[in-house]
Amino acid sequence: MGSSARKKREKKKDFQKQKLKVGKAKPKAENHTDTSFRSQAIVLNQQLDVNAPSQSSIFLHQISLLASRSDTQRRDALASLTSYVTSSLPTSSLPISTSSLLSSVCPLMLDGSAGVRSQLLKLFGALPQEDIRDHVTKALPYLRAAMTHLSRDIRLSSLEFVSYMIKVAGSELISCPGGWHQTLECFTTVLGWRSTDASKWSSTKASFSGDPRSTARIMQVLAEFLQAGLVGDEQSASGPHPLLAHFPLWEVETLLVPGKSSAYAYLNLFGLQAEDETQMLDDQQDRLRDFAQNFEGHILVGIDAARKEGGELGRAAGLLLKILERARRS
C-alpha cells in the first residue's frame, strides 16, 4: 500500500510546475564552466600597410574632394590642403603647380557655404605671395563674379578676397587685362553709383541695402583699390627728392633687364586691338585718364551723397575723398 502511494506521488511530480523562490539564483549545471574572466590583449586599430598612399596622392585626393557635394567635405579638403601647404613650403614644392591649384580652388569663392569661403581665404594666406602675384588673372574673374553675385553673403565675403589681393598683389591686379576698368565697374555697380542720377543715392540703393556697415566696408575696399591704382607708394614728405637721393644714377631701372615676365605686354605690339574695358593699364597716368573719363563723375556724386548719410558711411566717404585728392596731386 505504501509503495503504490509513493509511485503515484512520483508520477505526479512529472506534471507539476516547479515553484522557484524569488531572488534566488537558478542553480548552475554540474558541467558549468566560469568564463567571466578576461585575458590581457593588444588591439591594433589599423594594420601597417606597406602600400599606404603617399602624401602626394593624399594631396591630389583632397583636390578631387573640392568638387564634392558636401560642404563639410569641401571645407575639410581645403583645411587639409592648407595644412599641407603650410608644412611643405618653402622647403619642398607642391605635387601640382600653383596655376593648377588656383584653377581648382578659385571657383570656391562662389561657394554657398561660409565655412568653405573662410577656409579658402586661409589657404590663400598660406600660399607664397609671389605665386599669388604671378596668377592674379586666374582669380580675377571669380573675384568680379563674387562681387556681383546674387547671394548677399557671397558678395560680403568677396570684399575680403579683394582686400587680400590688393594687399598682396595690388600692382598686378590693377595692371592685368581688365583688372582696372572692369573691377571699378563692379565696385560702382555694387554701390549703386552707375546710374546717371547718382545724386539721389542713399544706402538703401546699394547692394547691401539696410546694412550701412557692409556698404561702408565696400567703400573702404574701393578706397584701397583706388589707392593702389591712382596713388601707389607715396614718397615721404620729409625725405629727399628721388632724383637727389639717387644722384648721379637717375632712372637706372629703365636700362636694366626687367624683373618680371612679359614686361612689355601692355604695349600689345603683336596682338589684336583690345577693348577699353580689357586693356592692360600698366601706367598710372593711363589709369587716371580712364578713371576721369568713365568713373570720376559718378563716384564724386556718390561720395557727396554718402557724406550726407553720416556715420560709418560718412567716414568711408571721407576716406575716398582723401584718396582722390592725393591722386590729383600725384
mmCIF file of C-alpha atoms in Angstrom:
data_model
loop_
_atom_site.group_PDB
_atom_site.id
_atom_site.type_symbol
_atom_site.label_atom_id
_atom_site.label_comp_id
_atom_site.label_asym_id
_atom_site.label_seq_id
_atom_site.Cartn_x
_atom_site.Cartn_y
_atom_site.Cartn_z
ATOM 1 C CA MET A 1 0.000 0.000 0.000
ATOM 2 C CA GLY A 2 2.774 2.334 0.901
ATOM 3 C CA SER A 3 4.747 1.591 -2.241
ATOM 4 C CA SER A 4 1.786 2.259 -4.509
ATOM 5 C CA ALA A 5 1.157 5.667 -2.913
ATOM 6 C CA ARG A 6 4.813 6.586 -3.351
ATOM 7 C CA LYS A 7 4.699 5.639 -7.009
ATOM 8 C CA LYS A 8 1.634 7.829 -7.528
ATOM 9 C CA ARG A 9 3.405 10.821 -5.960
ATOM 10 C CA GLU A 10 6.454 10.316 -8.162
ATOM 11 C CA LYS A 11 4.252 10.208 -11.264
ATOM 12 C CA LYS A 12 2.555 13.467 -10.241
ATOM 13 C CA LYS A 13 5.949 15.218 -9.968
ATOM 14 C CA ASP A 14 6.398 14.907 -13.721
ATOM 15 C CA PHE A 15 3.316 17.066 -14.295
ATOM 16 C CA GLN A 16 3.844 19.586 -11.511
ATOM 17 C CA LYS A 17 5.464 23.003 -12.175
ATOM 18 C CA GLN A 18 8.442 23.694 -10.020
ATOM 19 C CA LYS A 19 7.989 26.705 -7.781
ATOM 20 C CA LEU A 20 11.056 28.982 -7.741
ATOM 21 C CA LYS A 21 11.771 31.282 -4.862
ATOM 22 C CA VAL A 22 12.002 34.984 -5.757
ATOM 23 C CA GLY A 23 15.534 36.365 -5.564
ATOM 24 C CA LYS A 24 17.240 33.041 -5.563
ATOM 25 C CA ALA A 25 19.598 32.330 -8.459
ATOM 26 C CA LYS A 26 18.998 29.421 -10.716
ATOM 27 C CA PRO A 27 21.265 26.565 -9.781
ATOM 28 C CA LYS A 28 24.139 26.049 -12.161
ATOM 29 C CA ALA A 29 24.603 22.871 -14.086
ATOM 30 C CA GLU A 30 27.101 20.338 -12.909
ATOM 31 C CA ASN A 31 29.253 20.819 -16.042
ATOM 32 C CA HIS A 32 29.203 24.677 -15.830
ATOM 33 C CA THR A 33 32.487 26.464 -16.685
ATOM 34 C CA ASP A 34 33.181 30.026 -15.499
ATOM 35 C CA THR A 35 34.116 32.237 -18.493
ATOM 36 C CA SER A 36 33.750 35.670 -16.877
ATOM 37 C CA PHE A 37 37.493 36.330 -16.777
ATOM 38 C CA ARG A 38 39.302 38.429 -19.481
ATOM 39 C CA SER A 39 42.859 37.996 -20.592
ATOM 40 C CA GLN A 40 45.147 40.914 -21.499
ATOM 41 C CA ALA A 41 45.314 41.720 -25.222
ATOM 42 C CA ILE A 42 46.896 44.238 -27.610
ATOM 43 C CA VAL A 43 44.443 45.688 -30.123
ATOM 44 C CA LEU A 44 45.649 47.371 -33.343
ATOM 45 C CA ASN A 45 43.133 49.758 -34.853
ATOM 46 C CA GLN A 46 44.809 49.534 -38.236
ATOM 47 C CA GLN A 47 47.390 47.141 -39.510
ATOM 48 C CA LEU A 48 50.520 48.570 -41.081
ATOM 49 C CA ASP A 49 50.231 48.724 -44.841
ATOM 50 C CA VAL A 50 53.324 48.741 -46.996
ATOM 51 C CA ASN A 51 51.207 50.133 -49.838
ATOM 52 C CA ALA A 52 49.945 53.174 -47.893
ATOM 53 C CA PRO A 53 49.228 56.226 -50.102
ATOM 54 C CA SER A 54 51.925 58.867 -50.335
ATOM 55 C CA GLN A 55 51.496 62.470 -49.290
ATOM 56 C CA SER A 56 51.279 63.476 -52.935
ATOM 57 C CA SER A 57 48.434 61.031 -53.510
ATOM 58 C CA ILE A 58 46.608 62.357 -50.465
ATOM 59 C CA PHE A 59 47.083 65.912 -51.748
ATOM 60 C CA LEU A 60 45.615 65.025 -55.138
ATOM 61 C CA HIS A 61 42.751 63.203 -53.427
ATOM 62 C CA GLN A 62 41.940 66.332 -51.432
ATOM 63 C CA ILE A 63 41.938 68.309 -54.675
ATOM 64 C CA SER A 64 39.331 65.933 -56.073
ATOM 65 C CA LEU A 65 37.180 66.397 -52.955
ATOM 66 C CA LEU A 66 36.835 70.107 -53.723
ATOM 67 C CA ALA A 67 34.084 69.147 -56.170
ATOM 68 C CA SER A 68 32.179 67.163 -53.544
ATOM 69 C CA ARG A 69 28.501 67.881 -52.992
ATOM 70 C CA SER A 70 29.033 68.027 -49.236
ATOM 71 C CA ASP A 71 30.141 71.430 -47.989
ATOM 72 C CA THR A 72 31.753 69.726 -44.991
ATOM 73 C CA GLN A 73 33.959 67.652 -47.282
ATOM 74 C CA ARG A 74 34.911 70.711 -49.315
ATOM 75 C CA ARG A 75 35.801 72.645 -46.177
ATOM 76 C CA ASP A 76 37.820 69.756 -44.718
ATOM 77 C CA ALA A 77 39.620 69.290 -48.041
ATOM 78 C CA LEU A 78 40.633 72.959 -48.033
ATOM 79 C CA ALA A 79 41.797 72.642 -44.427
ATOM 80 C CA SER A 80 43.916 69.623 -45.365
ATOM 81 C CA LEU A 81 45.421 71.483 -48.328
ATOM 82 C CA THR A 82 46.181 74.463 -46.102
ATOM 83 C CA SER A 83 47.980 72.245 -43.589
ATOM 84 C CA TYR A 84 49.974 70.588 -46.362
ATOM 85 C CA VAL A 85 50.997 73.914 -47.901
ATOM 86 C CA THR A 86 51.970 75.346 -44.516
ATOM 87 C CA SER A 87 54.108 72.336 -43.603
ATOM 88 C CA SER A 88 55.687 71.818 -47.037
ATOM 89 C CA LEU A 89 56.547 75.291 -48.288
ATOM 90 C CA PRO A 90 59.114 76.685 -48.796
ATOM 91 C CA THR A 91 61.326 73.639 -48.149
ATOM 92 C CA SER A 92 59.635 71.476 -50.797
ATOM 93 C CA SER A 93 57.373 72.030 -53.776
ATOM 94 C CA LEU A 94 53.723 71.119 -54.149
ATOM 95 C CA PRO A 95 52.669 67.975 -56.052
ATOM 96 C CA ILE A 96 50.991 70.196 -58.653
ATOM 97 C CA SER A 97 51.758 73.658 -59.960
ATOM 98 C CA THR A 98 50.318 76.731 -58.290
ATOM 99 C CA SER A 99 48.476 77.526 -61.503
ATOM 100 C CA SER A 100 46.640 74.190 -61.391
ATOM 101 C CA LEU A 101 45.931 74.578 -57.690
ATOM 102 C CA LEU A 102 44.415 78.035 -58.145
ATOM 103 C CA SER A 103 42.343 76.788 -61.066
ATOM 104 C CA SER A 104 40.796 74.239 -58.699
ATOM 105 C CA VAL A 105 40.245 76.442 -55.648
ATOM 106 C CA CYS A 106 39.297 79.830 -57.126
ATOM 107 C CA PRO A 107 35.761 78.723 -58.128
ATOM 108 C CA LEU A 108 35.095 78.162 -54.418
ATOM 109 C CA MET A 109 34.918 81.945 -53.987
ATOM 110 C CA LEU A 110 31.352 81.455 -55.233
ATOM 111 C CA ASP A 111 30.638 78.565 -52.848
ATOM 112 C CA GLY A 112 27.393 78.798 -50.928
ATOM 113 C CA SER A 113 28.975 77.723 -47.633
ATOM 114 C CA ALA A 114 30.517 80.445 -45.481
ATOM 115 C CA GLY A 115 32.873 77.907 -43.897
ATOM 116 C CA VAL A 116 34.267 76.924 -47.289
ATOM 117 C CA ARG A 117 34.883 80.544 -48.287
ATOM 118 C CA SER A 118 36.532 81.306 -44.953
ATOM 119 C CA GLN A 119 38.827 78.287 -45.277
ATOM 120 C CA LEU A 120 39.675 79.292 -48.848
ATOM 121 C CA LEU A 121 40.878 82.670 -47.611
ATOM 122 C CA LYS A 122 43.165 80.864 -45.144
ATOM 123 C CA LEU A 123 44.559 78.770 -47.992
ATOM 124 C CA PHE A 124 45.344 81.919 -49.973
ATOM 125 C CA GLY A 125 47.167 83.262 -46.938
ATOM 126 C CA ALA A 126 49.295 80.102 -46.744
ATOM 127 C CA LEU A 127 50.395 80.254 -50.390
ATOM 128 C CA PRO A 128 53.552 82.211 -51.272
ATOM 129 C CA GLN A 129 52.758 85.787 -52.211
ATOM 130 C CA GLU A 130 54.945 85.528 -55.309
ATOM 131 C CA ASP A 131 52.727 82.758 -56.662
ATOM 132 C CA ILE A 132 49.616 84.838 -55.999
ATOM 133 C CA ARG A 133 51.127 87.768 -57.907
ATOM 134 C CA ASP A 134 52.011 85.587 -60.878
ATOM 135 C CA HIS A 135 48.492 84.160 -61.195
ATOM 136 C CA VAL A 136 46.197 87.067 -60.371
ATOM 137 C CA THR A 137 44.499 86.697 -63.745
ATOM 138 C CA LYS A 138 43.137 83.281 -62.711
ATOM 139 C CA ALA A 139 41.446 84.672 -59.608
ATOM 140 C CA LEU A 140 40.176 87.949 -61.087
ATOM 141 C CA PRO A 141 37.115 86.582 -62.984
ATOM 142 C CA TYR A 142 35.887 84.806 -59.854
ATOM 143 C CA LEU A 143 36.512 87.908 -57.753
ATOM 144 C CA ARG A 144 34.317 90.010 -60.015
ATOM 145 C CA ALA A 145 31.652 87.301 -60.195
ATOM 146 C CA ALA A 146 31.576 87.092 -56.399
ATOM 147 C CA MET A 147 31.297 90.880 -56.051
ATOM 148 C CA THR A 148 28.133 90.956 -58.159
ATOM 149 C CA HIS A 149 26.689 87.614 -57.011
ATOM 150 C CA LEU A 150 23.004 87.281 -56.183
ATOM 151 C CA SER A 151 23.809 85.948 -52.719
ATOM 152 C CA ARG A 152 24.353 88.649 -50.133
ATOM 153 C CA ASP A 153 26.788 86.517 -48.113
ATOM 154 C CA ILE A 154 28.957 85.779 -51.149
ATOM 155 C CA ARG A 155 29.092 89.478 -52.033
ATOM 156 C CA LEU A 156 30.173 90.264 -48.495
ATOM 157 C CA SER A 157 32.857 87.552 -48.497
ATOM 158 C CA SER A 158 34.181 88.775 -51.839
ATOM 159 C CA LEU A 159 35.309 92.010 -50.191
ATOM 160 C CA GLU A 160 37.772 90.089 -48.030
ATOM 161 C CA PHE A 161 39.185 88.331 -51.089
ATOM 162 C CA VAL A 162 39.537 91.620 -52.980
ATOM 163 C CA SER A 163 41.161 93.312 -49.989
ATOM 164 C CA TYR A 164 43.630 90.442 -49.648
ATOM 165 C CA MET A 165 44.511 90.568 -53.345
ATOM 166 C CA ILE A 166 45.095 94.317 -53.159
ATOM 167 C CA LYS A 167 47.475 93.917 -50.222
ATOM 168 C CA VAL A 168 49.400 91.000 -51.726
ATOM 169 C CA ALA A 169 49.301 91.758 -55.463
ATOM 170 C CA GLY A 170 47.901 95.249 -55.850
ATOM 171 C CA SER A 171 50.046 96.357 -58.779
ATOM 172 C CA GLU A 172 49.479 93.079 -60.647
ATOM 173 C CA LEU A 173 45.743 93.250 -60.013
ATOM 174 C CA ILE A 174 45.260 96.727 -61.453
ATOM 175 C CA SER A 175 47.603 96.238 -64.414
ATOM 176 C CA CYS A 176 46.328 92.893 -65.727
ATOM 177 C CA PRO A 177 43.822 92.871 -68.629
ATOM 178 C CA GLY A 178 40.530 94.266 -67.357
ATOM 179 C CA GLY A 179 41.860 94.453 -63.830
ATOM 180 C CA TRP A 180 41.318 98.190 -63.527
ATOM 181 C CA HIS A 181 38.293 99.137 -65.623
ATOM 182 C CA GLN A 182 36.112 96.074 -65.106
ATOM 183 C CA THR A 183 36.810 95.870 -61.374
ATOM 184 C CA LEU A 184 35.842 99.523 -60.984
ATOM 185 C CA GLU A 185 32.619 98.738 -62.831
ATOM 186 C CA CYS A 186 31.897 96.032 -60.254
ATOM 187 C CA PHE A 187 32.531 98.428 -57.373
ATOM 188 C CA THR A 188 30.267 101.126 -58.775
ATOM 189 C CA THR A 189 27.566 98.585 -59.634
ATOM 190 C CA VAL A 190 27.531 97.134 -56.130
ATOM 191 C CA LEU A 191 27.415 100.613 -54.605
ATOM 192 C CA GLY A 192 24.680 101.749 -56.980
ATOM 193 C CA TRP A 193 26.816 104.539 -58.437
ATOM 194 C CA ARG A 194 26.435 103.545 -62.080
ATOM 195 C CA SER A 195 23.179 105.403 -62.642
ATOM 196 C CA THR A 196 23.143 108.825 -64.211
ATOM 197 C CA ASP A 197 21.174 110.242 -61.292
ATOM 198 C CA ALA A 198 23.571 109.283 -58.514
ATOM 199 C CA SER A 199 22.761 112.484 -56.621
ATOM 200 C CA LYS A 200 19.624 110.797 -55.243
ATOM 201 C CA TRP A 201 21.685 107.909 -53.907
ATOM 202 C CA SER A 202 21.065 106.522 -50.440
ATOM 203 C CA SER A 203 22.327 103.489 -48.561
ATOM 204 C CA THR A 204 19.111 101.641 -49.412
ATOM 205 C CA LYS A 205 20.046 101.697 -53.108
ATOM 206 C CA ALA A 206 23.367 99.939 -52.517
ATOM 207 C CA SER A 207 23.838 96.207 -52.812
ATOM 208 C CA PHE A 208 23.637 95.842 -49.018
ATOM 209 C CA SER A 209 20.518 97.919 -48.514
ATOM 210 C CA GLY A 210 19.674 98.328 -44.864
ATOM 211 C CA ASP A 211 23.222 97.450 -43.771
ATOM 212 C CA PRO A 212 25.320 100.634 -43.619
ATOM 213 C CA ARG A 213 28.279 98.775 -42.114
ATOM 214 C CA SER A 214 28.606 96.452 -45.126
ATOM 215 C CA THR A 215 28.150 99.363 -47.524
ATOM 216 C CA ALA A 216 30.883 101.257 -45.688
ATOM 217 C CA ARG A 217 33.107 98.194 -46.000
ATOM 218 C CA ILE A 218 32.664 98.255 -49.791
ATOM 219 C CA MET A 219 33.717 101.891 -49.833
ATOM 220 C CA GLN A 220 36.779 101.107 -47.720
ATOM 221 C CA VAL A 221 37.891 98.360 -50.109
ATOM 222 C CA LEU A 222 37.234 100.719 -53.031
ATOM 223 C CA ALA A 223 39.498 103.243 -51.323
ATOM 224 C CA GLU A 224 42.224 100.584 -51.089
ATOM 225 C CA PHE A 225 41.770 99.810 -54.783
ATOM 226 C CA LEU A 226 41.982 103.469 -55.814
ATOM 227 C CA GLN A 227 44.991 103.935 -53.552
ATOM 228 C CA ALA A 228 46.804 101.120 -55.356
ATOM 229 C CA GLY A 229 45.803 102.286 -58.832
ATOM 230 C CA LEU A 230 45.932 106.075 -58.661
ATOM 231 C CA VAL A 231 48.333 106.906 -55.853
ATOM 232 C CA GLY A 232 50.665 103.964 -55.330
ATOM 233 C CA ASP A 233 53.567 104.215 -52.914
ATOM 234 C CA GLU A 234 53.920 107.806 -51.873
ATOM 235 C CA GLN A 235 57.306 109.263 -51.063
ATOM 236 C CA SER A 236 57.742 110.602 -47.586
ATOM 237 C CA ALA A 237 57.272 114.351 -47.459
ATOM 238 C CA SER A 238 60.258 114.742 -45.156
ATOM 239 C CA GLY A 239 62.576 112.631 -47.313
ATOM 240 C CA PRO A 240 64.781 113.915 -50.117
ATOM 241 C CA HIS A 241 63.599 114.182 -53.689
ATOM 242 C CA PRO A 242 64.036 110.891 -55.599
ATOM 243 C CA LEU A 243 66.365 112.497 -58.140
ATOM 244 C CA LEU A 244 68.580 113.887 -55.389
ATOM 245 C CA ALA A 245 68.543 110.648 -53.425
ATOM 246 C CA HIS A 246 69.922 108.608 -56.344
ATOM 247 C CA PHE A 247 72.242 111.232 -57.862
ATOM 248 C CA PRO A 248 74.054 110.735 -60.202
ATOM 249 C CA LEU A 249 72.217 107.498 -61.107
ATOM 250 C CA TRP A 250 68.891 108.684 -62.480
ATOM 251 C CA GLU A 251 66.260 106.261 -63.813
ATOM 252 C CA VAL A 252 68.697 103.382 -63.951
ATOM 253 C CA GLU A 253 65.827 100.873 -63.755
ATOM 254 C CA THR A 254 64.822 101.781 -67.316
ATOM 255 C CA LEU A 255 68.156 100.416 -68.562
ATOM 256 C CA LEU A 256 68.109 97.176 -66.580
ATOM 257 C CA VAL A 257 66.691 93.816 -67.598
ATOM 258 C CA PRO A 258 63.020 93.671 -66.497
ATOM 259 C CA GLY A 259 62.421 91.657 -63.368
ATOM 260 C CA LYS A 260 59.045 90.259 -64.455
ATOM 261 C CA SER A 261 57.909 88.197 -67.392
ATOM 262 C CA SER A 262 56.209 89.898 -70.350
ATOM 263 C CA ALA A 263 57.299 93.306 -69.145
ATOM 264 C CA TYR A 264 56.097 94.980 -72.346
ATOM 265 C CA ALA A 265 52.886 93.025 -72.824
ATOM 266 C CA TYR A 266 50.855 96.123 -72.005
ATOM 267 C CA LEU A 267 52.043 97.677 -75.286
ATOM 268 C CA ASN A 268 50.186 94.943 -77.200
ATOM 269 C CA LEU A 269 52.693 95.085 -80.037
ATOM 270 C CA PHE A 270 51.710 91.825 -81.709
ATOM 271 C CA GLY A 271 48.136 91.226 -80.567
ATOM 272 C CA LEU A 272 44.702 92.371 -81.616
ATOM 273 C CA GLN A 273 43.481 95.760 -80.531
ATOM 274 C CA ALA A 274 41.820 95.276 -77.156
ATOM 275 C CA GLU A 275 38.667 96.960 -75.979
ATOM 276 C CA ASP A 276 38.911 99.748 -73.439
ATOM 277 C CA GLU A 277 37.449 97.525 -70.728
ATOM 278 C CA THR A 278 40.035 94.757 -71.182
ATOM 279 C CA GLN A 279 43.154 96.824 -71.805
ATOM 280 C CA MET A 280 46.249 96.437 -69.654
ATOM 281 C CA LEU A 281 46.583 99.819 -67.961
ATOM 282 C CA ASP A 282 50.094 99.402 -66.625
ATOM 283 C CA ASP A 283 50.773 103.122 -66.403
ATOM 284 C CA GLN A 284 49.341 105.244 -63.606
ATOM 285 C CA GLN A 285 48.512 108.106 -65.961
ATOM 286 C CA ASP A 286 46.520 105.761 -68.199
ATOM 287 C CA ARG A 287 44.516 104.563 -65.217
ATOM 288 C CA LEU A 288 43.938 108.131 -64.077
ATOM 289 C CA ARG A 289 42.712 109.094 -67.542
ATOM 290 C CA ASP A 290 40.356 106.096 -67.700
ATOM 291 C CA PHE A 291 39.053 106.903 -64.230
ATOM 292 C CA ALA A 292 38.404 110.539 -65.124
ATOM 293 C CA GLN A 293 36.564 109.630 -68.323
ATOM 294 C CA ASN A 294 34.351 106.821 -67.033
ATOM 295 C CA PHE A 295 34.031 106.835 -63.248
ATOM 296 C CA GLU A 296 35.068 110.046 -61.529
ATOM 297 C CA GLY A 297 31.810 111.922 -62.034
ATOM 298 C CA HIS A 298 29.573 109.142 -60.694
ATOM 299 C CA ILE A 299 31.881 108.382 -57.768
ATOM 300 C CA LEU A 300 32.146 112.023 -56.684
ATOM 301 C CA VAL A 301 28.369 112.395 -56.712
ATOM 302 C CA GLY A 302 28.029 109.149 -54.760
ATOM 303 C CA ILE A 303 30.632 110.296 -52.233
ATOM 304 C CA ASP A 304 28.755 113.537 -51.691
ATOM 305 C CA ALA A 305 25.510 111.642 -51.093
ATOM 306 C CA ALA A 306 27.227 109.200 -48.716
ATOM 307 C CA ARG A 307 28.711 112.037 -46.661
ATOM 308 C CA LYS A 308 25.209 113.367 -46.109
ATOM 309 C CA GLU A 309 24.226 109.973 -44.670
ATOM 310 C CA GLY A 310 26.774 110.439 -41.875
ATOM 311 C CA GLY A 311 28.006 107.742 -39.521
ATOM 312 C CA GLU A 312 30.153 104.960 -40.934
ATOM 313 C CA LEU A 313 29.135 105.851 -44.477
ATOM 314 C CA GLY A 314 30.267 109.431 -43.959
ATOM 315 C CA ARG A 315 33.654 108.350 -42.631
ATOM 316 C CA ALA A 316 34.163 105.914 -45.517
ATOM 317 C CA ALA A 317 33.179 108.642 -47.997
ATOM 318 C CA GLY A 318 35.712 110.979 -46.399
ATOM 319 C CA LEU A 319 38.417 108.351 -46.854
ATOM 320 C CA LEU A 320 37.521 108.002 -50.531
ATOM 321 C CA LEU A 321 37.662 111.756 -50.988
ATOM 322 C CA LYS A 322 41.150 111.911 -49.471
ATOM 323 C CA ILE A 323 42.380 109.225 -51.868
ATOM 324 C CA LEU A 324 41.034 111.149 -54.858
ATOM 325 C CA GLU A 325 42.687 114.353 -53.648
ATOM 326 C CA ARG A 326 46.026 112.546 -53.387
ATOM 327 C CA ALA A 327 45.533 111.202 -56.899
ATOM 328 C CA ARG A 328 45.044 114.719 -58.257
ATOM 329 C CA ARG A 329 48.235 115.912 -56.578
ATOM 330 C CA SER A 330 50.310 112.979 -57.797
#
